[in-house]
Short mmCIF file of C-alpha atoms in Angstrom, two decimals:
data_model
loop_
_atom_site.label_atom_id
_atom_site.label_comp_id
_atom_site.label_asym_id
_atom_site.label_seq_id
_atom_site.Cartn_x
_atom_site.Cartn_y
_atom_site.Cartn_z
CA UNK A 397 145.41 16.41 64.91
CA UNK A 398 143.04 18.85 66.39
CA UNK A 399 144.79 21.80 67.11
CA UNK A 400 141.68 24.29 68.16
CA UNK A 401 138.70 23.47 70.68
CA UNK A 402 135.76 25.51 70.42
CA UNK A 403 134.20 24.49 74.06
CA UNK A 404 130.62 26.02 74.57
CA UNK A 405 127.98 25.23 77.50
CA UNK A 406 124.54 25.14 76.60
CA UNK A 407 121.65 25.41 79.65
CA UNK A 408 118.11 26.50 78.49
CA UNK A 409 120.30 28.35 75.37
CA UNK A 410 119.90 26.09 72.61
CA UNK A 411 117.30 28.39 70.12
CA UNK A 412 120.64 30.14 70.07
CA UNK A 413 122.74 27.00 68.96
CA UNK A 414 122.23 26.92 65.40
CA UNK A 415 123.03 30.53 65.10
CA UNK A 416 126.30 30.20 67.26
CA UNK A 417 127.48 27.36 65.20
CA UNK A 418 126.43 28.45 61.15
CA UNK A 419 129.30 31.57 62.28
CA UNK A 420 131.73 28.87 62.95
CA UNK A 421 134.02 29.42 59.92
CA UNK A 422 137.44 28.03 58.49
CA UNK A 423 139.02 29.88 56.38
CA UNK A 424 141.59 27.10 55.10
CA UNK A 425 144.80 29.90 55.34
CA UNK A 426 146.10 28.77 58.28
CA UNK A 427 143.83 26.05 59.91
CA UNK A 428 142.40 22.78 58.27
CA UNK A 429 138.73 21.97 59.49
CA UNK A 430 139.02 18.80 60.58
CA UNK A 431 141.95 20.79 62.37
CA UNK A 432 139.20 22.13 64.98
CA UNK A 433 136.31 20.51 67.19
CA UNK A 434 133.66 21.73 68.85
CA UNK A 435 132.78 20.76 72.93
CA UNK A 436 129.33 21.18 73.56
CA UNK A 437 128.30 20.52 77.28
CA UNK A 438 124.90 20.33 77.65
CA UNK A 439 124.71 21.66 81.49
CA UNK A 440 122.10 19.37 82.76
CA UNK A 441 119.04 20.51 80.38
CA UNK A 442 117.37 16.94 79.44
CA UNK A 443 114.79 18.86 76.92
CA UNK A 444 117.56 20.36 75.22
CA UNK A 445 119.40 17.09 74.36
CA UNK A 446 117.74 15.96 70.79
CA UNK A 447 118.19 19.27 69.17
CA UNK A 448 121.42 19.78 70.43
CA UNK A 449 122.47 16.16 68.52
CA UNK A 450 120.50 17.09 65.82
CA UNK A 451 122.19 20.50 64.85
CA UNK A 452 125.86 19.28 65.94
CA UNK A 453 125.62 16.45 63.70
CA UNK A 454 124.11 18.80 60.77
CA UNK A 455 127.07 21.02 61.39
CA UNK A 456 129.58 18.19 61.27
CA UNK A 457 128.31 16.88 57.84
CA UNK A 458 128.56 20.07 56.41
CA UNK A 459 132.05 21.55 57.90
CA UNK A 460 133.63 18.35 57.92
CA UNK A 461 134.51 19.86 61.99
CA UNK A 462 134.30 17.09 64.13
CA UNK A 463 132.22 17.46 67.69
CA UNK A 464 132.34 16.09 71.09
CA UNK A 465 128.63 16.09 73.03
CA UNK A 466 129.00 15.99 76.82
CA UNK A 467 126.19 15.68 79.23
CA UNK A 468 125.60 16.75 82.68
CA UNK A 469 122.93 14.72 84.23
CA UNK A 470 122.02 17.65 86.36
CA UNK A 471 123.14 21.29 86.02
CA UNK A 472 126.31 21.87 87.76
CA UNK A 473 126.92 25.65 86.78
CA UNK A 474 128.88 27.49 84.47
CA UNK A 475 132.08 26.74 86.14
CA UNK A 476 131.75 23.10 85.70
CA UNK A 477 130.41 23.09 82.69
CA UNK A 478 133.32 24.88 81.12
CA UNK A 479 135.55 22.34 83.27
CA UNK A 480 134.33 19.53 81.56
CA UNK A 481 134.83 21.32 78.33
CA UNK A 482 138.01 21.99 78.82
CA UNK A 483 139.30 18.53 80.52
CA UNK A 484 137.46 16.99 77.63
CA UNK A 485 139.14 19.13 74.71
CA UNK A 486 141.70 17.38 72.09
CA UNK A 487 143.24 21.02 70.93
CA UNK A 488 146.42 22.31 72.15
CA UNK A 489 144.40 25.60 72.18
CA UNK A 490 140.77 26.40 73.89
CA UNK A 491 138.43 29.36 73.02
CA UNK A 492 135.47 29.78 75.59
CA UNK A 493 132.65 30.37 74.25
CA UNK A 494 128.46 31.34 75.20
CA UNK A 495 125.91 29.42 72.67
CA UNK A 496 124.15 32.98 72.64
CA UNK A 497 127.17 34.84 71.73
CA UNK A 498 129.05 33.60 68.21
CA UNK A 499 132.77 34.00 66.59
CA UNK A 500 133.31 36.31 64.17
CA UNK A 501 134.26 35.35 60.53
CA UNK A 502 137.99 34.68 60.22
CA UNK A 503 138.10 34.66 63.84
CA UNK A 504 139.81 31.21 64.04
CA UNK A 505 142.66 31.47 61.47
CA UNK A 506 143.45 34.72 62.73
CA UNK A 507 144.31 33.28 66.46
CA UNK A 508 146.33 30.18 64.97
CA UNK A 509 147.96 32.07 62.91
CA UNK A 510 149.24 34.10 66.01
CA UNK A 511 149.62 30.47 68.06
CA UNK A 512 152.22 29.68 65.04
CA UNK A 513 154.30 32.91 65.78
CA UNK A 514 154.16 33.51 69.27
CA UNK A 515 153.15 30.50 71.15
CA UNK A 516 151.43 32.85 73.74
CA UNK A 517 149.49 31.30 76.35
CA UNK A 518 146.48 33.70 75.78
CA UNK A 519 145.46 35.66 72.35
CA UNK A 520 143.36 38.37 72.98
CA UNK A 521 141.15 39.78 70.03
CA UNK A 522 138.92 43.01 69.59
CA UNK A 523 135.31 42.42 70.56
CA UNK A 524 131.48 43.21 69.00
CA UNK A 525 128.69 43.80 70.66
CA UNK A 526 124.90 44.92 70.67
CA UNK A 527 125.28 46.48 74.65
CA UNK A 528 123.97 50.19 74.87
CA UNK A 529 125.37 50.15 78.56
CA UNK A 530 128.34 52.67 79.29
CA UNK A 531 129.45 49.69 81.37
CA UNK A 532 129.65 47.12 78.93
CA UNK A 533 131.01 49.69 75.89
CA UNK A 534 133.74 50.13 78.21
CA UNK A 535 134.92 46.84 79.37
CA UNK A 536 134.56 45.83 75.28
CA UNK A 537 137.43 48.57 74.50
CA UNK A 538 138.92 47.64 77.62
CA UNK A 539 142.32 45.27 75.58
CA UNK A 540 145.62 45.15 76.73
CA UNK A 541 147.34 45.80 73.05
CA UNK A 542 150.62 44.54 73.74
CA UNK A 543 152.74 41.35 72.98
CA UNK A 544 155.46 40.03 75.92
CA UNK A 545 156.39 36.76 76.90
CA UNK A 546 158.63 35.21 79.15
CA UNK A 547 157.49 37.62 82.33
CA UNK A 548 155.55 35.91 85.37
CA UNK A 549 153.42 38.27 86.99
CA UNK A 550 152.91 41.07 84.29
CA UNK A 551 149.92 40.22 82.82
CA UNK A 552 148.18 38.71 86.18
CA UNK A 553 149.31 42.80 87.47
CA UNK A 554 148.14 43.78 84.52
CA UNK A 555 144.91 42.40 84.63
CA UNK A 556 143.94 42.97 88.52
CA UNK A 557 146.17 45.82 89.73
CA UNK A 558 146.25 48.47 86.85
CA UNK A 559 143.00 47.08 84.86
CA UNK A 560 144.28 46.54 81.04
CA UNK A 561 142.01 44.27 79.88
CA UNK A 562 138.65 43.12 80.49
CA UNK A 563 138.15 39.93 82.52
CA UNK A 564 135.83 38.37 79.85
CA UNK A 565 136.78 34.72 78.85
CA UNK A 566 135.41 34.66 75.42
CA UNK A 567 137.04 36.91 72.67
CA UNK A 568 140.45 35.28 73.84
CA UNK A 569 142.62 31.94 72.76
CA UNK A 570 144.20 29.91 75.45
CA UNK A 571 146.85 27.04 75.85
CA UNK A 572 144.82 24.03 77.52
CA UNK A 573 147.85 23.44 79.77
CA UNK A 574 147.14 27.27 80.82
CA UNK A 575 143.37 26.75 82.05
CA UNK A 576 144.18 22.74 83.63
CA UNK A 577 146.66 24.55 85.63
CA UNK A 578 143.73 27.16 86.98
CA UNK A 579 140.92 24.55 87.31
CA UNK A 580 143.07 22.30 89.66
CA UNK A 581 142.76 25.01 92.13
CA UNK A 582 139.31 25.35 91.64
CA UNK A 583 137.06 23.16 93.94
CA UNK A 584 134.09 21.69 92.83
CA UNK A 585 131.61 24.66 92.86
CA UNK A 586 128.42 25.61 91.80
CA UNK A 587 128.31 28.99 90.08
CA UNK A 588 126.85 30.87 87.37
CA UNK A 589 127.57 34.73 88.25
CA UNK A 590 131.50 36.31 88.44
CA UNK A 591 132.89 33.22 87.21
CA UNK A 592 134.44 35.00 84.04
CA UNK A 593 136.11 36.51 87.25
CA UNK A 594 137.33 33.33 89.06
CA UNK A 595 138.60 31.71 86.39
CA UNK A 596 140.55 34.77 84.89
CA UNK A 597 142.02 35.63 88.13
CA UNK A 598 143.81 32.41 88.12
CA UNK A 599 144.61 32.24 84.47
CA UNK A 600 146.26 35.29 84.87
CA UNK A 601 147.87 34.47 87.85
CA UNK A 602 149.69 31.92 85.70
CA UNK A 603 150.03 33.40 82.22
CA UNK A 604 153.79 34.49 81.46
CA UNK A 605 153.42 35.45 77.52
CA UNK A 606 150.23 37.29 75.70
CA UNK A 607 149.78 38.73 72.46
CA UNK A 608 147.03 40.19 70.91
CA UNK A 609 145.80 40.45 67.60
CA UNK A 610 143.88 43.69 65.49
CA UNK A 611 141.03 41.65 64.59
CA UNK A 612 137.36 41.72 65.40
CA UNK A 613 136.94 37.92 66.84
CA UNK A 614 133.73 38.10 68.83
CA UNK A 615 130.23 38.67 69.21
CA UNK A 616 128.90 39.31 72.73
CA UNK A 617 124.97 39.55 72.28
CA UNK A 618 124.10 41.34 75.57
CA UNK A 619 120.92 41.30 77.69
CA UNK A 620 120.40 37.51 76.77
CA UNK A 621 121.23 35.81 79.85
CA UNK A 622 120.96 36.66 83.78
CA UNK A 623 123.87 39.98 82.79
CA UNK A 624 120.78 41.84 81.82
CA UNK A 625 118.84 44.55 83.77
CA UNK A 626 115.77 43.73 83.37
CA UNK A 627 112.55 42.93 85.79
CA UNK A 628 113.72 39.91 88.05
CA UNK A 629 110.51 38.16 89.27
CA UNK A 630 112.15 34.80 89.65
CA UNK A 631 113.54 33.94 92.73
CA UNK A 632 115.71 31.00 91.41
CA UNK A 633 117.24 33.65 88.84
CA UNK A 634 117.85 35.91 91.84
CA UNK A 635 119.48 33.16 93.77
CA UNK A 636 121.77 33.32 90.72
CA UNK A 637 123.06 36.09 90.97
CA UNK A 638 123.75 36.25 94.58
CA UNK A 639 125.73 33.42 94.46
CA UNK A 640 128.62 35.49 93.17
CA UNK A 641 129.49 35.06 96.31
CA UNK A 642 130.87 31.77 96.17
CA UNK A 643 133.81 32.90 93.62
CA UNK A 644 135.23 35.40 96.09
CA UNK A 645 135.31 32.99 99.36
CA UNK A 646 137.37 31.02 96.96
CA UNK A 647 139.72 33.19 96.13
CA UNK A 648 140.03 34.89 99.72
CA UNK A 649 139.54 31.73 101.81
CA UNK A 650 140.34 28.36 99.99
CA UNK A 651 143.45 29.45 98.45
CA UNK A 652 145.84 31.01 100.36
CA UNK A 653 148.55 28.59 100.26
CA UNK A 654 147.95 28.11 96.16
CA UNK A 655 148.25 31.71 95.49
CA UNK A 656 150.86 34.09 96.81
CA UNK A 657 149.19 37.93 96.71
CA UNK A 658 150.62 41.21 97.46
CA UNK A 659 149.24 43.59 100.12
CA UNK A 660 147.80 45.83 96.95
CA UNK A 661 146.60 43.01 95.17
CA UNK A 662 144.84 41.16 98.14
CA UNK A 663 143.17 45.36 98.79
CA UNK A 664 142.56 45.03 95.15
CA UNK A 665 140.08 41.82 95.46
CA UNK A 666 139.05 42.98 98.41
CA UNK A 667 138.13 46.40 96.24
CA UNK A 668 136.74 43.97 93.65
CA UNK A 669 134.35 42.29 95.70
CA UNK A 670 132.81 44.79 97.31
CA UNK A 671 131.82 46.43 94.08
CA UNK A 672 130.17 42.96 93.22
CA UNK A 673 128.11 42.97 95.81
CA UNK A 674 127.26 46.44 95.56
CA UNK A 675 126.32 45.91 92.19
CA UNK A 676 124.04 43.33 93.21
CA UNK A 677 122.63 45.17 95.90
CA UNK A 678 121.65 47.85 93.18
CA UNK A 679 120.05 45.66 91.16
CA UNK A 680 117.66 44.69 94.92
CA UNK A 681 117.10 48.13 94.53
CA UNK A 682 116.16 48.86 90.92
CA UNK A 683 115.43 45.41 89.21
CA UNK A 684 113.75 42.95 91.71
CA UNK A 685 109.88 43.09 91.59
CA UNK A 686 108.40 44.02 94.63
CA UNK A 687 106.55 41.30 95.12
CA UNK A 688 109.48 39.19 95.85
CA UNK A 689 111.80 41.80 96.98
CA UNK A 690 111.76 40.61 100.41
CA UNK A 691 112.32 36.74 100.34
CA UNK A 692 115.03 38.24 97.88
CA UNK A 693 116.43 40.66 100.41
CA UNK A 694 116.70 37.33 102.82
CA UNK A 695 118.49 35.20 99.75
CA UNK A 696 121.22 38.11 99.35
CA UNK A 697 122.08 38.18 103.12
CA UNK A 698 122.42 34.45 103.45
CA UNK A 699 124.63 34.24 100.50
CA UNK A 700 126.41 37.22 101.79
CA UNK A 701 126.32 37.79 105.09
CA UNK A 702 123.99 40.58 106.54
CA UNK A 703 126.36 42.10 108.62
CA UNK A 704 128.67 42.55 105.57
CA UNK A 705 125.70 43.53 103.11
CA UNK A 706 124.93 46.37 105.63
CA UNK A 707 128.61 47.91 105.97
CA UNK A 708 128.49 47.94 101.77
CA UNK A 709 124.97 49.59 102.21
CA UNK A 710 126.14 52.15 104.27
CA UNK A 711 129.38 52.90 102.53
CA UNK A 712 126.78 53.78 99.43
CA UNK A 713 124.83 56.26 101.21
#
């Protein structure tokens, strides 16, 4: 019976994959390995396919952890990647994972050993990371160390009104129940950028019990992926990350009569996405290469809105 799904997407990330999966360890105190599975999802990336077979099935022989290979026969986005991860899981119990990013030794007992106790519908562990950003060192430390079950709307307060814990999925455990419950109110969507966001906004939204254990269960290797600030000279990467805005006309327009909000949390995401998009207005600024920094200017607004990218310009000044 498997009781643990590792679920990780892979798009144009597999020189990372063999990395990500020689850290996958069980220890054997509290979890069996044929106990846990892996769900790869390769996002659409045809070139990526053979070596992605090749090192799963090199990891199965010598863990004796099983794995599931899904394809996408186009890429779809990180959203529905990590849906079909999810809907495809066996394991009561779901960590989200990056192929760049890896778990940490003993990560895995450690959360099923707090599954056995407290039945929580997330487990939240501390985090690693190689980020020099104030930002990022922030958000890491950023961990709601508390347990509590049995109390709707704490931890979804907790997470958007009063800011406890970081909205990252990976360095947490969750019941599979927990995240079908979120994705059914998720439409089909293509997205790559804030969807940490969207899909812990929900979560939360439904999460009555959470614990959290004193244990360093995650790597996050920063500055791999589009997160960075480095040069953009690619307009398809830029694209990217202006279509952020796709996660917040979801959760302001398509479900209002899913999700019941106060008037401080609706001024909340409201607060929330404005700081999104002037984050990614700063980034026009600083990060985009001048040579594309106008067809760029032209993506942001049509993903936007101009009129509403100038009112968060001129708020700025």
């Amino acid at each position: 019976m498997i009781k643990l799904s590792i679920c990780v997407s892979v798009y144009k990330t597999s020189q990372f994959l063999e990395n990500f999966l020689s850290k996958i360890i069980v220890l054997g105190d509290n979890l069996l390995p044929n106990e846990v599975e892996i769900v790869l999802v390769n996002d659409g990336s045809y070139k990526e396919r053979k070596l992605c077979k090749k090192l799963l099935k090199k990891f199965t022989k010598n863990t004796k952890i099983i794995h599931q290979y899904i394809e996408h026969s186009k890429n779809l986005g990180l959203v529905e990647a990590r849906r079909t991860g999810i809907e495809k899981a066996k394991g009561e119990y779901i960590l989200l994972c990056d192929a760049d990013d890896y778990l940490l030794s003993g990560a895995l007992d450690a959360f099923y050993e707090e599954i056995t106790k407290t039945d929580a519908d997330i487990i939240q562990g501390l985090i690693q990371t190689n980020a020099t950003e104030e930002k990022i060192l922030v958000r890491k430390e950023l961990i709601w160390k508390e347990k509590f079950k049995n109390q709707p709307g704490k931890f979804f307060n907790g997470f958007l009104i009063e800011q406890k814990l970081n909205g990252f999925l990976w360095g947490k455990c969750y019941k599979k129940s927990l995240l079908l419950k979120a994705f059914s109110l998720i439409p089909f969507c293509y997205c790559i950028m804030a969807e940490d966001f969207l899909i812990m906004f929900l979560v939360a939204y439904f999460t009555d019990s959470y614990s959290f254990i004193e244990k360093d269960v995650y790597f996050y290797n920063y500055g791999q992926g589009i997160t960075g600030n480095n040069v953009i000279n690619d307009l398809n990467k830029w694209e990217k990350i202006c279509s952020a805005s796709t996660v917040f006309t979801i959760l302001k327009n398509n479900l209002c009569e899913e999700i019941i909000l106060t008037n401080e949390q609706s001024k909340q995401l409201d607060g929330i996405c404005n700081n999104f998009l002037r984050t990614i207005i700063e980034r026009l600024d600083n990060n985009v290469d001048l040579s594309i920094k106008e067809p760029a200017t032209e993506i942001l607004n049509e993903y936007w809105g101009a009129e509403y990218v100038g009112k968060i310009k001129k708020c700025s000044l």
